[in-house]
Tab-separated table of C-alpha atoms and ligand atoms in Angstrom:
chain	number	residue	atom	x	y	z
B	1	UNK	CA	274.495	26.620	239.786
B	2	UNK	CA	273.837	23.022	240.982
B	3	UNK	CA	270.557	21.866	241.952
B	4	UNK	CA	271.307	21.542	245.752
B	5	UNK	CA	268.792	19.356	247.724
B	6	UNK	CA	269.110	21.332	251.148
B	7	UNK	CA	268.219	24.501	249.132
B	8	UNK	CA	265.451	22.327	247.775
B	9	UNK	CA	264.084	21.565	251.105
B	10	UNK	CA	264.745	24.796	252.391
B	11	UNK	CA	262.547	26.242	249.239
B	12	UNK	CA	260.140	23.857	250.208
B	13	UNK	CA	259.738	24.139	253.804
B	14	UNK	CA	259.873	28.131	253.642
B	15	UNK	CA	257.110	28.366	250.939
B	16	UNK	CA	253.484	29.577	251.766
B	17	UNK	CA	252.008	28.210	248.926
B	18	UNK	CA	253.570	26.139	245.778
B	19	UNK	CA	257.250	27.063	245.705
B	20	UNK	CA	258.459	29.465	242.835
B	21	UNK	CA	261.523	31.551	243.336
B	22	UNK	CA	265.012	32.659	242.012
B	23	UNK	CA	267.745	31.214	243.446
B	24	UNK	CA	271.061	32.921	243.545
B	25	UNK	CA	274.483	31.763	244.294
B	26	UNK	CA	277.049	34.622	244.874
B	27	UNK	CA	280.105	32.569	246.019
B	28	UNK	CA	279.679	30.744	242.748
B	29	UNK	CA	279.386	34.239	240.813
B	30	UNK	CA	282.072	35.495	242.415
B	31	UNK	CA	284.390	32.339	241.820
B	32	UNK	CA	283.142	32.343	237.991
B	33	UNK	CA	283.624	36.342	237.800
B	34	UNK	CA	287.195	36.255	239.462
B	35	UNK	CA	288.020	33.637	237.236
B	36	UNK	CA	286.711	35.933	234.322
B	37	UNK	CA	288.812	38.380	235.323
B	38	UNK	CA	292.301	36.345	236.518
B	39	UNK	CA	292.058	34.940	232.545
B	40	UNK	CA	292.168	38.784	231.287
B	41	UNK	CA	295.836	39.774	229.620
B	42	UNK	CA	297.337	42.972	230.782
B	43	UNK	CA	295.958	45.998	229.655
B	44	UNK	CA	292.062	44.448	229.827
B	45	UNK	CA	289.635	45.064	232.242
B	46	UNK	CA	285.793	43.721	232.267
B	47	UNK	CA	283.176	45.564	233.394
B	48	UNK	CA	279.242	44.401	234.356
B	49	UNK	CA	276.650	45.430	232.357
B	50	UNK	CA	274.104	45.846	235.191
B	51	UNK	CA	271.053	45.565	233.290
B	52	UNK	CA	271.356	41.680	232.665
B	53	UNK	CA	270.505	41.491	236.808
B	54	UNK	CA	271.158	44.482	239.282
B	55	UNK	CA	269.414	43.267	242.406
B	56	UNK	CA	271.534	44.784	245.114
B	57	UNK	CA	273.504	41.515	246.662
B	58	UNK	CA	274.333	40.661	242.979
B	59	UNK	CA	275.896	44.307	242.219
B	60	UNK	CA	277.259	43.613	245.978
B	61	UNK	CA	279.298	40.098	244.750
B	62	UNK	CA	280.518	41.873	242.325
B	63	UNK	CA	281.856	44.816	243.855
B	64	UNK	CA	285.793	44.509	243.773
B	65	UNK	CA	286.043	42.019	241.521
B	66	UNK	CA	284.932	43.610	238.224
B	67	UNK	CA	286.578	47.343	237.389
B	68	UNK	CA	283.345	48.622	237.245
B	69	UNK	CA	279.901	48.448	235.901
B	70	UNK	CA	278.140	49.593	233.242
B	71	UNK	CA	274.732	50.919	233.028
B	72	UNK	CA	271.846	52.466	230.571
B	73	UNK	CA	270.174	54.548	232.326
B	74	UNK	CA	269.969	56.916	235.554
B	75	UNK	CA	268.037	54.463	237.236
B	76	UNK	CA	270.757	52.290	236.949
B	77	UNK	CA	273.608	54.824	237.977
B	78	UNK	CA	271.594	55.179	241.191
B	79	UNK	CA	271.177	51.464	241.767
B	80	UNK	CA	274.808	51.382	241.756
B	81	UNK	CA	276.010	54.433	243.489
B	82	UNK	CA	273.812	52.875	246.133
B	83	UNK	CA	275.884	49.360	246.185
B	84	UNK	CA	279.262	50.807	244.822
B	85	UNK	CA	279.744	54.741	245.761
B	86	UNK	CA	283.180	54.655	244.191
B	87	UNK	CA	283.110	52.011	241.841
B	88	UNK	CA	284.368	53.529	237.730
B	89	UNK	CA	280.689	53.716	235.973
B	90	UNK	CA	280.179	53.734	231.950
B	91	UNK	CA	277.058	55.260	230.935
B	92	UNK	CA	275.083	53.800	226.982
B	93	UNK	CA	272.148	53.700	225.697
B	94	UNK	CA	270.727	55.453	222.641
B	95	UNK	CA	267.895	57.481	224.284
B	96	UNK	CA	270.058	59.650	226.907
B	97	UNK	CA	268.052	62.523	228.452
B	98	UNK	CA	270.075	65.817	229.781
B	99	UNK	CA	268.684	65.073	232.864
B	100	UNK	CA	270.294	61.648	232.402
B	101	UNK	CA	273.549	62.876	231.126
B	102	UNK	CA	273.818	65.254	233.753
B	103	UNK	CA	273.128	62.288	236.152
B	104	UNK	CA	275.812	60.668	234.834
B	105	UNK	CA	278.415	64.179	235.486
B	106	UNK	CA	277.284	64.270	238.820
B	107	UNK	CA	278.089	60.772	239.565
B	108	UNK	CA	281.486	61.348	238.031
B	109	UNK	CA	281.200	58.075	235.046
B	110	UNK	CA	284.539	57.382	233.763
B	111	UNK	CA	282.804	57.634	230.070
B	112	UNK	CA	279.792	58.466	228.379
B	113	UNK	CA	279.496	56.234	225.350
B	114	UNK	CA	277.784	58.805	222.888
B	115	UNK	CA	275.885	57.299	220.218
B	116	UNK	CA	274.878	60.243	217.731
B	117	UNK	CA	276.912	63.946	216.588
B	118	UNK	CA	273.353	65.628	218.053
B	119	UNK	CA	274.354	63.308	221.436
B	120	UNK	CA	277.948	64.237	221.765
B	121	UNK	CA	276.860	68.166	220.946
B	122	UNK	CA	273.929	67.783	223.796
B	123	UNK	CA	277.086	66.150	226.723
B	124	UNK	CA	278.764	69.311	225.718
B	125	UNK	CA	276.128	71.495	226.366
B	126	UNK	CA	275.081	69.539	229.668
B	127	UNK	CA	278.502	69.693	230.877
B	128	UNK	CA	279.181	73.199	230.461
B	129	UNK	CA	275.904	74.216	232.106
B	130	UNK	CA	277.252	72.077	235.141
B	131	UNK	CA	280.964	73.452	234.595
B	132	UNK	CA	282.219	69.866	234.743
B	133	UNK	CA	284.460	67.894	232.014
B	134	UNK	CA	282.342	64.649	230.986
B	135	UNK	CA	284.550	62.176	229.520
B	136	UNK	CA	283.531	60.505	226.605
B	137	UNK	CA	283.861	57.762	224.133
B	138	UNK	CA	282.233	57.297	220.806
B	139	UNK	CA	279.781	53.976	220.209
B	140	UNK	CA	280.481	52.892	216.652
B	141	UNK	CA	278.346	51.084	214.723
B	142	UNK	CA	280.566	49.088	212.712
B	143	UNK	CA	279.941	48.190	209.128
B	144	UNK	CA	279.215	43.895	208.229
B	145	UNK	CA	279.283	41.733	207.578
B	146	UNK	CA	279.801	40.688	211.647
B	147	UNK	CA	279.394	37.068	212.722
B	148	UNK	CA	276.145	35.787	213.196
B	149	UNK	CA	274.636	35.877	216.775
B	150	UNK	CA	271.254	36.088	218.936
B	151	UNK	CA	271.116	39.447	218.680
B	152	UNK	CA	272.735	41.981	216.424
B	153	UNK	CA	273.317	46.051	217.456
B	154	UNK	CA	275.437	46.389	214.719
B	155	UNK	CA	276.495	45.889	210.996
B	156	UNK	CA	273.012	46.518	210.058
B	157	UNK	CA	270.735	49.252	210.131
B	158	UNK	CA	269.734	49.842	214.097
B	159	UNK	CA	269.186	53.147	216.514
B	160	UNK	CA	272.834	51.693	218.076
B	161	UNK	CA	275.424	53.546	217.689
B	162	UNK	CA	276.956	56.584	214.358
B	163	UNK	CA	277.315	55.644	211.411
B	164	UNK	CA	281.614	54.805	210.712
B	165	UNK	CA	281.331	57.836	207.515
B	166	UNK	CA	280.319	60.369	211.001
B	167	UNK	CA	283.297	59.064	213.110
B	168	UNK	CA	285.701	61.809	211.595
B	169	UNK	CA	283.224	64.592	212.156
B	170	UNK	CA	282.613	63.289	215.560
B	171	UNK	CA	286.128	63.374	216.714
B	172	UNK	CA	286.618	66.839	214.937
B	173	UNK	CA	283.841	68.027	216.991
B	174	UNK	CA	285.215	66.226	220.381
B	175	UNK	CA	288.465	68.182	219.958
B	176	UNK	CA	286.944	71.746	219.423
B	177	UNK	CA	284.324	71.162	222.538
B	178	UNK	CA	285.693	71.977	226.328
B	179	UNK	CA	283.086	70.444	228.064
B	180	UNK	CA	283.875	66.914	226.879
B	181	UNK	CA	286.966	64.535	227.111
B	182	UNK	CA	287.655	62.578	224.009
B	183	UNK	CA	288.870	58.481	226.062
B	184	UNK	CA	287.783	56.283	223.247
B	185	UNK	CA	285.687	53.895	221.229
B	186	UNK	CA	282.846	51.789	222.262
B	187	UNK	CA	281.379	48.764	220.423
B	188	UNK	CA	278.803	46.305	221.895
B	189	UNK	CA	277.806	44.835	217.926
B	190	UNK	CA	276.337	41.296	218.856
B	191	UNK	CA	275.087	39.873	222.086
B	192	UNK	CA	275.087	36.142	222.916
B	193	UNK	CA	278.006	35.015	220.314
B	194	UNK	CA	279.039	31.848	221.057
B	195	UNK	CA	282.385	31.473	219.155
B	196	UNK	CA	284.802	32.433	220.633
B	197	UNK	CA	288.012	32.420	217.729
B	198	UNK	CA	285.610	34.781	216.040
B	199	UNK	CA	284.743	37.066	218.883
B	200	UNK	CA	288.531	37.586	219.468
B	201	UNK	CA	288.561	38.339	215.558
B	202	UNK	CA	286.177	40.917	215.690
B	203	UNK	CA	287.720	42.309	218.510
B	204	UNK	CA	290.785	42.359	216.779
B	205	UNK	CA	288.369	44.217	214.196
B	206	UNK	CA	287.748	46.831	216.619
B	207	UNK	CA	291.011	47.641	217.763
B	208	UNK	CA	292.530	48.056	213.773
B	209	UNK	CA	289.414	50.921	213.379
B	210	UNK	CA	289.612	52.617	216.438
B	211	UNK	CA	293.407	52.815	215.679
B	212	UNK	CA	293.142	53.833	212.440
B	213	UNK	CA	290.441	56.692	213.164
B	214	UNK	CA	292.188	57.788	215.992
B	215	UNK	CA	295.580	57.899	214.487
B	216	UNK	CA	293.377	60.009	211.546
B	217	UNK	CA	292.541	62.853	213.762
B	218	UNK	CA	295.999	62.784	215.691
B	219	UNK	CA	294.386	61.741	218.746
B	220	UNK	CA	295.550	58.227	220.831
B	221	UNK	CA	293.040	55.676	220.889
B	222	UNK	CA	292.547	55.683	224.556
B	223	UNK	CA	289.938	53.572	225.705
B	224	UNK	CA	288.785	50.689	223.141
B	225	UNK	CA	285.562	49.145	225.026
B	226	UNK	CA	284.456	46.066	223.375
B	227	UNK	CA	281.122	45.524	225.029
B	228	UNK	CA	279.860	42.610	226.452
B	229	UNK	CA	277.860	39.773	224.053
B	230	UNK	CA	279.307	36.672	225.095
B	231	UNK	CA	277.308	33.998	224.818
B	232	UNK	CA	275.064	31.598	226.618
B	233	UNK	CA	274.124	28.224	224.333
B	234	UNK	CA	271.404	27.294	226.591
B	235	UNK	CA	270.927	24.693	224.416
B	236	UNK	CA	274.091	23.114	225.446
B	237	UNK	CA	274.699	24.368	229.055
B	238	UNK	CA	277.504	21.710	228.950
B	239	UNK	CA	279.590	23.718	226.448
B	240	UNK	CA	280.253	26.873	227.846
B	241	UNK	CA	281.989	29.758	225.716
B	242	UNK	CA	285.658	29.676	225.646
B	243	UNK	CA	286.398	32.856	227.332
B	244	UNK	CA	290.280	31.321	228.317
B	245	UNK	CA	289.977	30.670	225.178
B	246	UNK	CA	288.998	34.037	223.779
B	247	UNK	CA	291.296	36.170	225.963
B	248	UNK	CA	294.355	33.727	224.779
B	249	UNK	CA	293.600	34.979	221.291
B	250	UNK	CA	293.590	38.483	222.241
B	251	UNK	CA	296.319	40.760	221.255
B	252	UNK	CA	298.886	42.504	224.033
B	253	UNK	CA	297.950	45.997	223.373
B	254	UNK	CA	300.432	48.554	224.644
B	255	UNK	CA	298.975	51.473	223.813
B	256	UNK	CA	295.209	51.612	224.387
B	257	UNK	CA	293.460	49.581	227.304
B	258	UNK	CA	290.662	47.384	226.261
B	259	UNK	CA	287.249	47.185	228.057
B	260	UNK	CA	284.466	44.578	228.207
B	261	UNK	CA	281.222	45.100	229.803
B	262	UNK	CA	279.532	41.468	229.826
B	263	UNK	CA	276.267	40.592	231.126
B	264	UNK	CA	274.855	37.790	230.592
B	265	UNK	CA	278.521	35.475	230.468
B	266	UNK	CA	278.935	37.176	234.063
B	267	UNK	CA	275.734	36.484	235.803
B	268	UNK	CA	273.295	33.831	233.511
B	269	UNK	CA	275.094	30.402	235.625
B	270	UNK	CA	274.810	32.567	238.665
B	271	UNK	CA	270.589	31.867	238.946
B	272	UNK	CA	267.846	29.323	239.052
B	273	UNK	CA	264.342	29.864	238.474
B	274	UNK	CA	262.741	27.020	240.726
B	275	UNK	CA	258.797	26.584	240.152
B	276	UNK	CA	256.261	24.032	241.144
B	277	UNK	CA	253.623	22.464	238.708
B	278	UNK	CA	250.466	22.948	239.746
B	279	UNK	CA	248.765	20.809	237.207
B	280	UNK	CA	249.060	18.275	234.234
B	281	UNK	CA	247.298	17.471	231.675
B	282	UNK	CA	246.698	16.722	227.838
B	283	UNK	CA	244.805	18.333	225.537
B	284	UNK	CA	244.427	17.483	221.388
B	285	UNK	CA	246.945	15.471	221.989
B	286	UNK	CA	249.580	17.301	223.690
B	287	UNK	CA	250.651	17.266	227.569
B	288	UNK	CA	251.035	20.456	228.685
B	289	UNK	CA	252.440	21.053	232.795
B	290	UNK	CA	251.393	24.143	234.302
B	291	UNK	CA	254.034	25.780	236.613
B	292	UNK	CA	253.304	28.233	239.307
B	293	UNK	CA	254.744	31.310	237.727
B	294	UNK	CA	255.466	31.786	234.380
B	295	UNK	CA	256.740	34.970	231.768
B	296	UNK	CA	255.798	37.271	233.881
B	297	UNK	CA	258.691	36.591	236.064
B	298	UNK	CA	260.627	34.901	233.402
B	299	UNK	CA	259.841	36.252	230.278
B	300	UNK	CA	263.591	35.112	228.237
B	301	UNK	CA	262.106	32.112	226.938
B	302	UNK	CA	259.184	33.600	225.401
B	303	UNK	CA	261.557	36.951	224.599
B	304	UNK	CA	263.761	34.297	222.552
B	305	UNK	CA	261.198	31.786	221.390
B	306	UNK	CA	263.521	29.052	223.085
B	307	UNK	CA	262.990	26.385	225.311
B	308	UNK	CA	264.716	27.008	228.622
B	309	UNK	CA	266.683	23.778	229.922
B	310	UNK	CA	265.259	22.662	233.456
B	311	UNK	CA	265.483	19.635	235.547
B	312	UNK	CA	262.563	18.074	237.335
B	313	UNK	CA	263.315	17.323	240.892
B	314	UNK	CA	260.462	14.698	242.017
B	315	UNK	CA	258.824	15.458	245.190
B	316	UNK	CA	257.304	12.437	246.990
B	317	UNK	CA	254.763	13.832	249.146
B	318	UNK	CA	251.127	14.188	247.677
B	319	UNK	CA	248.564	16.314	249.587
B	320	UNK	CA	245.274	14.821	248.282
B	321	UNK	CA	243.353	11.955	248.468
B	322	UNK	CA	242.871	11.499	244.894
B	323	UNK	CA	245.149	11.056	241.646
B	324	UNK	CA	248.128	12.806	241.161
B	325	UNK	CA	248.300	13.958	237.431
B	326	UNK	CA	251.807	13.458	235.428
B	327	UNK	CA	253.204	12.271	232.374
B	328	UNK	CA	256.631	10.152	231.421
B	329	UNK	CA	258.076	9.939	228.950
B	330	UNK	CA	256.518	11.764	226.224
B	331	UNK	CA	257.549	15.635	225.395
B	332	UNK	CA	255.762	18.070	227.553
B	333	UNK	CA	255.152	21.622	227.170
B	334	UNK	CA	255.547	23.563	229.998
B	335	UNK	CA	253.367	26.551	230.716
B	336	UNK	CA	253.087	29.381	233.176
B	337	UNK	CA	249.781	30.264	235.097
B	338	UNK	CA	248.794	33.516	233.393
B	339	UNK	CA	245.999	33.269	230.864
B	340	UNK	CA	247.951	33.709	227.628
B	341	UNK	CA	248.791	30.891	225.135
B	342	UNK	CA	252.548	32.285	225.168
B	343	UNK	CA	252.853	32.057	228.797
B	344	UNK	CA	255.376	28.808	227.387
B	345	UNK	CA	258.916	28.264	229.403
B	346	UNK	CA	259.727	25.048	227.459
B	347	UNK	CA	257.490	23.481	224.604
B	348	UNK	CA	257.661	19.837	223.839
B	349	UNK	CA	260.091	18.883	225.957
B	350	UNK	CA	260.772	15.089	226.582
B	351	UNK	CA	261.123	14.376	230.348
B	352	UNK	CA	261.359	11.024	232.103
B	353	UNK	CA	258.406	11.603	234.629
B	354	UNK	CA	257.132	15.065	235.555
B	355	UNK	CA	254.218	14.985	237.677
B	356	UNK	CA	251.985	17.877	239.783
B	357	UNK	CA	253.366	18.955	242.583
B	358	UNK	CA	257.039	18.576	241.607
B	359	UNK	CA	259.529	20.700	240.986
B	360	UNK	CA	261.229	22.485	238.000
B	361	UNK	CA	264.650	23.745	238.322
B	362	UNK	CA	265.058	26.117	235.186
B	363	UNK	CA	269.230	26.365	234.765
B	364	UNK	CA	270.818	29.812	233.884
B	365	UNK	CA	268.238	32.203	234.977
B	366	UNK	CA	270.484	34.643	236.574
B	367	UNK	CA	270.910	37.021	233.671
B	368	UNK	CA	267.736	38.263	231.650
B	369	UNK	CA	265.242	36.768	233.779
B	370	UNK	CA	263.159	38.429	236.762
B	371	UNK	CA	265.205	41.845	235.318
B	372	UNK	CA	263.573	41.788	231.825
B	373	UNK	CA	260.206	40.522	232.813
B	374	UNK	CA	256.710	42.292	233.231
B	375	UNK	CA	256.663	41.197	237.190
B	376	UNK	CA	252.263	42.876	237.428
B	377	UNK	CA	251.089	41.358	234.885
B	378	UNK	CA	248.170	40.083	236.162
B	379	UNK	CA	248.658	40.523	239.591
B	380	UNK	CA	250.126	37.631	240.410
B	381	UNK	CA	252.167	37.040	243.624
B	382	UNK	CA	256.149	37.862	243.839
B	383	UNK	CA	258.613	34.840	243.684
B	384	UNK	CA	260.505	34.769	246.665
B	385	UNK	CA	264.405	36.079	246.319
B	386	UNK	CA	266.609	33.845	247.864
B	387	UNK	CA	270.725	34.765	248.082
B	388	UNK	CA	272.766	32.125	249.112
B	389	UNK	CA	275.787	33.708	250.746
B	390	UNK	CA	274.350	36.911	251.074
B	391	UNK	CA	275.016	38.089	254.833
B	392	UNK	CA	271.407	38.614	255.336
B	393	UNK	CA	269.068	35.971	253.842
B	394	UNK	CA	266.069	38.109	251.639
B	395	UNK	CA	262.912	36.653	251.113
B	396	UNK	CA	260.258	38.238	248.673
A	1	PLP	C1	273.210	44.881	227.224
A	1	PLP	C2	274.498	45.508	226.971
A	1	PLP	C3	275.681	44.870	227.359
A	1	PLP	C4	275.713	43.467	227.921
A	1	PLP	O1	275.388	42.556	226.928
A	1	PLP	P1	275.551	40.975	227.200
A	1	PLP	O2	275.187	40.390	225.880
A	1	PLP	O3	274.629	40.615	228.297
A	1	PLP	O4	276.971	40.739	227.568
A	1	PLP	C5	276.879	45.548	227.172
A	1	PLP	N1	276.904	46.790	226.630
A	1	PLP	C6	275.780	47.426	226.237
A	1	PLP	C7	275.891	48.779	225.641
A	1	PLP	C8	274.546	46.813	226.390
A	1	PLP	O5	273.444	47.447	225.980
């Protein structure tokens, strides 16, 4: 989202103390997810995978303009079921409970991606002590070598997913059990990929061994879910992934339909983390800002070891009747307020003038950011939530 000087203001003016809040804009999500979605070819659908962000007006944007979401846990079944009673669900995660998979039956998911022979033998039994049908798809994880991304679920040795030498036993079991619905494949190998030519080859990948397994044990392929992973550069905001691209390189499949469950493509641009500096200063040598806030609310930096891109938006006023701290120029590291040297957002950053009291706009904190972050830790106060669009304005 653009920095937007009313919203600025408004941050400002509506701000006990220093400012530090997320900033949401939903028409802009749901202009970037219908666009998503418009680019699909037939026979694709995409999915959100509500763990990158699912604060309720975000699952609300959504709503309608995704085919469903996707979730990990029964937490996040009932977040949804809240926002989106009849919305398709698809239920992962390595580390399902029964009381989770029966969760899941209750709420009627359109698949439960099982991700061991003990896990698909455990649905079974869950769904015949509930006298339901659970439909289910089978989370592969593939052999390598796969393309290099951030972070990789698959082609190497991780709790994701069976093993490809189990996939025969697996659907030989699937066909002999009542309880449980054979509807496809599932494969989420790589998150934040940024080629997109080779994401459409690996999906291409996917869809030649789910074919070929599937055509193995006389079954159709069904369902071929292709998981989210898309990528963010946020080193390069200005060179998005090609996902017109991507889906232009995808094949027209006739006889399986082909799912993506994307988080962090859908919802990262969406969000702003806006902070105020509370302090500047240099020590052995290095300048070092100090932001109200910090990992605790944003902890993907520090998860990633990156430097989040921000902007500094200079604020005139000055409170006090003596210096105001700041540094131009030179690279600046930017830190949080809780008393850990890793409390870092940015390190060495060059800016032109950053001084206390103004602003930092962090770009692309709508996916991975307040959601993945240890909010208590030290008992700091809340950052305010602020939804543009929403029909009721929430404040923290
Ligand atoms: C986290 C996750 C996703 C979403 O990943 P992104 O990289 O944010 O698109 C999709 N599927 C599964 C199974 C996940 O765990």
């Amino acid at each position: 989202m653009r920095i937007d000087p009313e919203v600025v203001a408004d941050l400002r003016a509506g701000s006990d103390g220093p400012v530090c809040a997320y900033v949401y804009d939903l028409a802009g999500l749901r202009d970037h997810a219908a666009a998503a979605v418009a680019a699909l070819p037939d026979r694709a659908e995409l999915f959100y995978a509500v763990k990158a962000n699912s604060e309720r007006p975000i699952l609300d944007a959504l709503t309608g303009i995704v085919a469903g979401f996707e979730v990990g846990s029964a937490g996040e079944i009932d977040r949804v079921r809240a926002a989106a009673p009849r919305t398709p669900i698809v239920f992962g995660g390595p580390g399902k409970t029964d009381a989770a998979l029966a969760a899941a039956a209750r709420a009627g998911v359109a698949a439960v991606h099982v991700e061991s022979i003990h896990e698909l033998r455990r649905a079974e039994h869950v769904a015949a002590g509930l006298g339901v049908t659970l439909p289910v798809a089978l989370r592969v994880n593939l052999a390598g070598p796969l393309p290099v991304a951030t972070l990789a679920m698959a082609g190497r040795p991780t709790q994701f997913g069976m093993d490809e030498a189990d996939v025969p036993d697996a659907l030989a079991l699937a066909r002999c059990c009542a309880h449980v619905e054979f509807v496809g494949f599932h494969f989420h190998c790589l998150s934040n990929h940024h080629d997109a030519p080779a994401h459409a080859r690996l999906v291409l990948r996917y869809l030649a061994r789910a074919g070929e397994w599937a055509a193995a044990a006389g079954l159709p392929p069904g369902i071929v879910n292709a998981g989210g992973g898309i990528g963010v550069d946020y080193a390069a905001l200005d060179r998005p992934f090609d996902w017109r691209g991507f889906c232009a390189a995808l094949p027209d499949v006739s006889d399986v339909r082909l799912r993506f469950e994307c988080g962090r493509f859908l919802v990262a641009a969406c969000g702003a983390y806006v902070v105020e500096v509370l302090d500047v200063k240099t020590n052995h040598g290095h300048a070092f800002a100090v932001v109200r806030g910090g990992t605790h609310h944003f902890r993907l930096p520090a998860s990633w070891g990156h430097s989040h891109p921000f902007t500094v938006i200079p604020v005139q006023e000055w409170a006090y009747p003596f210096p105001r701290p700041g540094v131009a120029g030179g690279p600046v590291t930017v830190a949080g307020e809780l008393c850990s040297p890793k409390d870092v957002l940015a390190r060495d950053v060059v800016v032109g003038e950053l001084r206390a009291g103004d602003l930092l706009w962090f770009h692309h904190a709508g996916a991975y950011g307040w959601s993945i972050s240890h909010h208590d830790f030290l008992h700091h106060p809340h950052p305010a939530q602020v939804f543009l669009g929403a029909r009721q304005r929430l404040r923290g």
